[in-house]
Amino acid sequence: MNDKPLVGILMGSDSDYDIMVEAARALQRFDIPFEMTVSSAHRSPQRTAEYSRTARQRGVRVLIVGAGAAAHLAGVVAAESTLPVIGVPIDASALKGLDALLATVQMPAGIPVATMAIGKAGARNAGIFAAQIIAGSDPVMIEKLETFKQELAAGVEAKAEALQE
Ligand code: RP5
């Protein structure tokens, strides 16, 4: 396995870490190397632009971007990069993540952000979705994705059986 990061996980603040670590855990499940850092669309716009512009040349193939409140980060990253950007809205304000969801998903035509659910489920799905993008037609990765789906189904079977006992 190439240890160079294939996925970049970016979050608007270190306060987003407990959510965004779910994306990292999902990538670890598929043995996909990643990098993780903090940058803000509003507080550190130059750092955000620099990170976004250089990600592809560093070998990164997918960007996962999480932010809360006025969550412009994923959109700004998508504006600066030709990599696919997966957005994770985070519950970080009185509006419980609805603000971040709308800010992340309502992109103007031409600058797509693949927006996940609010919070931990969204972050986990972002990691899985990144794995699906990276898998392409690689049989080893496809096998890992199929095994993962089988494990999900087996988990439901086990819960159904437990209910019958
Ligand atoms: C957003 O504001 C961040 O992504 C975070 O979710 C939220 C609050 O940031 P902190 O004030 O905790 O740094 O930009």
PDB file of C-alpha atoms and ligand atoms in Angstrom:
ATOM      1  CA  MET A   1       0.000   0.000   0.000  1.00  0.00           C
ATOM      2  CA  ASN A   2       1.255   3.453  -0.942  1.00  0.00           C
ATOM      3  CA  ASP A   3       1.527   5.494   2.274  1.00  0.00           C
ATOM      4  CA  LYS A   4       1.109   8.838   0.542  1.00  0.00           C
ATOM      5  CA  PRO A   5      -2.276  10.260   1.556  1.00  0.00           C
ATOM      6  CA  LEU A   6      -4.993   9.590  -1.020  1.00  0.00           C
ATOM      7  CA  VAL A   7      -7.650  11.492   0.932  1.00  0.00           C
ATOM      8  CA  GLY A   8      -7.406  14.894   2.568  1.00  0.00           C
ATOM      9  CA  ILE A   9      -9.679  15.523   5.542  1.00  0.00           C
ATOM     10  CA  LEU A  10     -10.100  19.213   6.257  1.00  0.00           C
ATOM     11  CA  MET A  11     -12.132  20.753   9.082  1.00  0.00           C
ATOM     12  CA  GLY A  12     -12.964  24.338   9.904  1.00  0.00           C
ATOM     13  CA  SER A  13     -11.927  24.121  13.547  1.00  0.00           C
ATOM     14  CA  ASP A  14     -10.371  21.653  15.951  1.00  0.00           C
ATOM     15  CA  SER A  15     -13.796  21.652  17.636  1.00  0.00           C
ATOM     16  CA  ASP A  16     -14.996  19.639  14.586  1.00  0.00           C
ATOM     17  CA  TYR A  17     -12.525  16.830  15.301  1.00  0.00           C
ATOM     18  CA  ASP A  18     -14.841  14.477  17.209  1.00  0.00           C
ATOM     19  CA  ILE A  19     -17.149  14.397  14.182  1.00  0.00           C
ATOM     20  CA  MET A  20     -14.523  14.299  11.442  1.00  0.00           C
ATOM     21  CA  VAL A  21     -12.569  11.473  13.063  1.00  0.00           C
ATOM     22  CA  GLU A  22     -15.437   9.243  11.897  1.00  0.00           C
ATOM     23  CA  ALA A  23     -14.331   9.859   8.315  1.00  0.00           C
ATOM     24  CA  ALA A  24     -10.794   8.881   9.281  1.00  0.00           C
ATOM     25  CA  ARG A  25     -12.039   5.673  10.939  1.00  0.00           C
ATOM     26  CA  ALA A  26     -13.969   4.728   7.794  1.00  0.00           C
ATOM     27  CA  LEU A  27     -10.860   5.244   5.652  1.00  0.00           C
ATOM     28  CA  GLN A  28      -8.795   3.119   8.056  1.00  0.00           C
ATOM     29  CA  ARG A  29     -11.400   0.371   7.616  1.00  0.00           C
ATOM     30  CA  PHE A  30     -10.429   0.256   3.921  1.00  0.00           C
ATOM     31  CA  ASP A  31      -6.676   0.776   4.483  1.00  0.00           C
ATOM     32  CA  ILE A  32      -6.737   4.100   2.659  1.00  0.00           C
ATOM     33  CA  PRO A  33      -3.983   6.522   3.722  1.00  0.00           C
ATOM     34  CA  PHE A  34      -5.202  10.016   4.568  1.00  0.00           C
ATOM     35  CA  GLU A  35      -4.086  13.322   6.001  1.00  0.00           C
ATOM     36  CA  MET A  36      -6.065  15.469   8.408  1.00  0.00           C
ATOM     37  CA  THR A  37      -5.763  19.172   9.090  1.00  0.00           C
ATOM     38  CA  VAL A  38      -7.615  22.297  10.179  1.00  0.00           C
ATOM     39  CA  SER A  39      -8.238  25.374   8.071  1.00  0.00           C
ATOM     40  CA  SER A  40     -11.028  27.904   8.090  1.00  0.00           C
ATOM     41  CA  ALA A  41     -12.723  29.528   5.110  1.00  0.00           C
ATOM     42  CA  HIS A  42     -13.115  32.708   7.138  1.00  0.00           C
ATOM     43  CA  ARG A  43     -10.299  32.781   9.708  1.00  0.00           C
ATOM     44  CA  SER A  44      -7.490  31.463   7.496  1.00  0.00           C
ATOM     45  CA  PRO A  45      -8.583  31.951   3.871  1.00  0.00           C
ATOM     46  CA  GLN A  46      -5.014  31.900   2.498  1.00  0.00           C
ATOM     47  CA  ARG A  47      -4.160  28.614   4.234  1.00  0.00           C
ATOM     48  CA  THR A  48      -7.404  27.132   2.884  1.00  0.00           C
ATOM     49  CA  ALA A  49      -6.645  28.241  -0.670  1.00  0.00           C
ATOM     50  CA  GLU A  50      -3.066  26.961  -0.474  1.00  0.00           C
ATOM     51  CA  TYR A  51      -4.161  23.580   0.866  1.00  0.00           C
ATOM     52  CA  SER A  52      -6.835  23.206  -1.814  1.00  0.00           C
ATOM     53  CA  ARG A  53      -4.569  24.269  -4.691  1.00  0.00           C
ATOM     54  CA  THR A  54      -1.744  21.898  -3.740  1.00  0.00           C
ATOM     55  CA  ALA A  55      -3.716  18.789  -2.730  1.00  0.00           C
ATOM     56  CA  ARG A  56      -3.780  17.145  -6.182  1.00  0.00           C
ATOM     57  CA  GLN A  57      -0.076  17.613  -6.824  1.00  0.00           C
ATOM     58  CA  ARG A  58       0.639  15.958  -3.456  1.00  0.00           C
ATOM     59  CA  GLY A  59      -1.213  12.846  -4.674  1.00  0.00           C
ATOM     60  CA  VAL A  60      -4.525  13.420  -2.881  1.00  0.00           C
ATOM     61  CA  ARG A  61      -7.487  12.120  -4.923  1.00  0.00           C
ATOM     62  CA  VAL A  62     -10.509  13.069  -2.801  1.00  0.00           C
ATOM     63  CA  LEU A  63     -11.123  15.853  -0.285  1.00  0.00           C
ATOM     64  CA  ILE A  64     -13.476  15.461   2.691  1.00  0.00           C
ATOM     65  CA  VAL A  65     -14.373  18.825   4.171  1.00  0.00           C
ATOM     66  CA  GLY A  66     -16.343  19.393   7.359  1.00  0.00           C
ATOM     67  CA  ALA A  67     -17.504  22.645   8.909  1.00  0.00           C
ATOM     68  CA  GLY A  68     -20.280  23.983  11.076  1.00  0.00           C
ATOM     69  CA  ALA A  69     -22.379  27.165  11.254  1.00  0.00           C
ATOM     70  CA  ALA A  70     -21.808  29.393   8.167  1.00  0.00           C
ATOM     71  CA  ALA A  71     -20.102  26.395   6.568  1.00  0.00           C
ATOM     72  CA  HIS A  72     -18.517  27.835   3.444  1.00  0.00           C
ATOM     73  CA  LEU A  73     -15.374  25.719   3.716  1.00  0.00           C
ATOM     74  CA  ALA A  74     -16.316  22.838   1.397  1.00  0.00           C
ATOM     75  CA  GLY A  75     -17.525  25.250  -1.269  1.00  0.00           C
ATOM     76  CA  VAL A  76     -14.385  27.364  -1.069  1.00  0.00           C
ATOM     77  CA  VAL A  77     -12.206  24.246  -1.334  1.00  0.00           C
ATOM     78  CA  ALA A  78     -14.238  23.052  -4.334  1.00  0.00           C
ATOM     79  CA  ALA A  79     -13.736  26.451  -5.952  1.00  0.00           C
ATOM     80  CA  GLU A  80      -9.955  26.065  -5.660  1.00  0.00           C
ATOM     81  CA  SER A  81      -9.512  22.393  -6.620  1.00  0.00           C
ATOM     82  CA  THR A  82     -10.434  20.009  -9.430  1.00  0.00           C
ATOM     83  CA  LEU A  83     -10.551  17.110  -6.933  1.00  0.00           C
ATOM     84  CA  PRO A  84     -13.932  15.704  -5.897  1.00  0.00           C
ATOM     85  CA  VAL A  85     -15.042  17.402  -2.666  1.00  0.00           C
ATOM     86  CA  ILE A  86     -17.276  15.652  -0.130  1.00  0.00           C
ATOM     87  CA  GLY A  87     -18.911  18.026   2.342  1.00  0.00           C
ATOM     88  CA  VAL A  88     -19.843  17.187   5.932  1.00  0.00           C
ATOM     89  CA  PRO A  89     -22.165  19.649   7.677  1.00  0.00           C
ATOM     90  CA  ILE A  90     -21.530  19.861  11.437  1.00  0.00           C
ATOM     91  CA  ASP A  91     -23.900  20.754  14.260  1.00  0.00           C
ATOM     92  CA  ALA A  92     -21.987  23.649  15.827  1.00  0.00           C
ATOM     93  CA  SER A  93     -24.558  26.365  16.467  1.00  0.00           C
ATOM     94  CA  ALA A  94     -28.023  27.104  17.800  1.00  0.00           C
ATOM     95  CA  LEU A  95     -29.388  25.979  14.428  1.00  0.00           C
ATOM     96  CA  LYS A  96     -28.231  22.375  15.049  1.00  0.00           C
ATOM     97  CA  GLY A  97     -26.418  21.910  11.748  1.00  0.00           C
ATOM     98  CA  LEU A  98     -29.244  22.989   9.464  1.00  0.00           C
ATOM     99  CA  ASP A  99     -27.267  26.168   8.757  1.00  0.00           C
ATOM    100  CA  ALA A 100     -24.178  24.109   7.842  1.00  0.00           C
ATOM    101  CA  LEU A 101     -26.238  21.686   5.733  1.00  0.00           C
ATOM    102  CA  LEU A 102     -27.732  24.463   3.630  1.00  0.00           C
ATOM    103  CA  ALA A 103     -24.427  26.320   3.316  1.00  0.00           C
ATOM    104  CA  THR A 104     -22.675  23.143   2.182  1.00  0.00           C
ATOM    105  CA  VAL A 105     -25.301  21.689  -0.144  1.00  0.00           C
ATOM    106  CA  GLN A 106     -26.610  24.782  -1.909  1.00  0.00           C
ATOM    107  CA  MET A 107     -23.707  25.274  -4.269  1.00  0.00           C
ATOM    108  CA  PRO A 108     -24.085  27.257  -7.476  1.00  0.00           C
ATOM    109  CA  ALA A 109     -23.956  25.288 -10.736  1.00  0.00           C
ATOM    110  CA  GLY A 110     -20.389  24.565 -11.776  1.00  0.00           C
ATOM    111  CA  ILE A 111     -18.883  23.975  -8.311  1.00  0.00           C
ATOM    112  CA  PRO A 112     -20.163  20.628  -6.987  1.00  0.00           C
ATOM    113  CA  VAL A 113     -19.879  19.526  -3.360  1.00  0.00           C
ATOM    114  CA  ALA A 114     -21.162  16.005  -2.625  1.00  0.00           C
ATOM    115  CA  THR A 115     -22.929  16.777   0.646  1.00  0.00           C
ATOM    116  CA  MET A 116     -23.440  14.110   3.300  1.00  0.00           C
ATOM    117  CA  ALA A 117     -25.770  14.024   6.324  1.00  0.00           C
ATOM    118  CA  ILE A 118     -25.192  16.288   9.344  1.00  0.00           C
ATOM    119  CA  GLY A 119     -22.761  14.967  11.944  1.00  0.00           C
ATOM    120  CA  LYS A 120     -21.137  11.614  12.630  1.00  0.00           C
ATOM    121  CA  ALA A 121     -23.195   9.615  10.119  1.00  0.00           C
ATOM    122  CA  GLY A 122     -22.260  12.115   7.431  1.00  0.00           C
ATOM    123  CA  ALA A 123     -18.580  11.985   8.334  1.00  0.00           C
ATOM    124  CA  ARG A 124     -18.587   8.190   8.305  1.00  0.00           C
ATOM    125  CA  ASN A 125     -20.395   8.137   4.967  1.00  0.00           C
ATOM    126  CA  ALA A 126     -17.894  10.635   3.607  1.00  0.00           C
ATOM    127  CA  GLY A 127     -15.099   8.177   4.355  1.00  0.00           C
ATOM    128  CA  ILE A 128     -16.986   5.308   2.735  1.00  0.00           C
ATOM    129  CA  PHE A 129     -17.879   7.439  -0.287  1.00  0.00           C
ATOM    130  CA  ALA A 130     -14.234   8.463  -0.680  1.00  0.00           C
ATOM    131  CA  ALA A 131     -13.292   4.767  -0.606  1.00  0.00           C
ATOM    132  CA  GLN A 132     -15.862   4.068  -3.332  1.00  0.00           C
ATOM    133  CA  ILE A 133     -14.422   6.850  -5.496  1.00  0.00           C
ATOM    134  CA  ILE A 134     -10.848   5.678  -4.975  1.00  0.00           C
ATOM    135  CA  ALA A 135     -11.788   2.010  -5.580  1.00  0.00           C
ATOM    136  CA  GLY A 136     -12.527   2.639  -9.254  1.00  0.00           C
ATOM    137  CA  SER A 137     -12.074  -0.755 -10.890  1.00  0.00           C
ATOM    138  CA  ASP A 138      -9.407  -1.992  -8.401  1.00  0.00           C
ATOM    139  CA  PRO A 139     -10.535  -5.573  -7.551  1.00  0.00           C
ATOM    140  CA  VAL A 140      -8.879  -5.524  -4.089  1.00  0.00           C
ATOM    141  CA  MET A 141     -10.724  -2.355  -3.083  1.00  0.00           C
ATOM    142  CA  ILE A 142     -13.996  -3.609  -4.566  1.00  0.00           C
ATOM    143  CA  GLU A 143     -13.636  -6.793  -2.512  1.00  0.00           C
ATOM    144  CA  LYS A 144     -13.165  -4.705   0.646  1.00  0.00           C
ATOM    145  CA  LEU A 145     -16.295  -2.698  -0.162  1.00  0.00           C
ATOM    146  CA  GLU A 146     -18.300  -5.885  -0.764  1.00  0.00           C
ATOM    147  CA  THR A 147     -17.071  -7.386   2.518  1.00  0.00           C
ATOM    148  CA  PHE A 148     -18.100  -4.194   4.304  1.00  0.00           C
ATOM    149  CA  LYS A 149     -21.653  -4.440   2.901  1.00  0.00           C
ATOM    150  CA  GLN A 150     -21.841  -8.092   3.960  1.00  0.00           C
ATOM    151  CA  GLU A 151     -20.799  -7.095   7.482  1.00  0.00           C
ATOM    152  CA  LEU A 152     -23.531  -4.464   7.599  1.00  0.00           C
ATOM    153  CA  ALA A 153     -26.115  -7.059   6.553  1.00  0.00           C
ATOM    154  CA  ALA A 154     -24.775  -9.612   9.054  1.00  0.00           C
ATOM    155  CA  GLY A 155     -25.103  -6.998  11.809  1.00  0.00           C
ATOM    156  CA  VAL A 156     -28.794  -6.540  10.999  1.00  0.00           C
ATOM    157  CA  GLU A 157     -29.331 -10.333  10.921  1.00  0.00           C
ATOM    158  CA  ALA A 158     -27.703 -10.644  14.352  1.00  0.00           C
ATOM    159  CA  LYS A 159     -29.969  -7.919  15.782  1.00  0.00           C
ATOM    160  CA  ALA A 160     -33.055  -9.553  14.260  1.00  0.00           C
ATOM    161  CA  GLU A 161     -32.091 -12.919  15.781  1.00  0.00           C
ATOM    162  CA  ALA A 162     -31.441 -11.299  19.182  1.00  0.00           C
ATOM    163  CA  LEU A 163     -34.962  -9.806  19.122  1.00  0.00           C
ATOM    164  CA  GLN A 164     -36.453 -13.273  18.585  1.00  0.00           C
ATOM    165  CA  GLU A 165     -34.681 -14.804  21.593  1.00  0.00           C
TER     166      GLU A 165
HETATM  167  C1  RP5 B   1     -16.968  26.663  11.895  1.00  0.00           C
HETATM  168  O1  RP5 B   1     -17.384  27.253  13.069  1.00  0.00           O
HETATM  169  C2  RP5 B   1     -16.149  25.481  12.321  1.00  0.00           C
HETATM  170  O2  RP5 B   1     -16.129  24.502  11.312  1.00  0.00           O
HETATM  171  C3  RP5 B   1     -16.842  25.014  13.563  1.00  0.00           C
HETATM  172  O3  RP5 B   1     -17.791  23.992  13.283  1.00  0.00           O
HETATM  173  C4  RP5 B   1     -17.577  26.259  14.041  1.00  0.00           C
HETATM  174  C5  RP5 B   1     -17.131  26.735  15.377  1.00  0.00           C
HETATM  175  O4  RP5 B   1     -15.732  26.918  15.381  1.00  0.00           O
HETATM  176  P1  RP5 B   1     -14.957  27.262  16.743  1.00  0.00           P
HETATM  177  O5  RP5 B   1     -15.482  28.585  17.202  1.00  0.00           O
HETATM  178  O6  RP5 B   1     -15.263  26.136  17.710  1.00  0.00           O
HETATM  179  O7  RP5 B   1     -13.498  27.295  16.377  1.00  0.00           O
HETATM  180  O8  RP5 B   1     -16.236  27.525  11.103  1.00  0.00           O
END
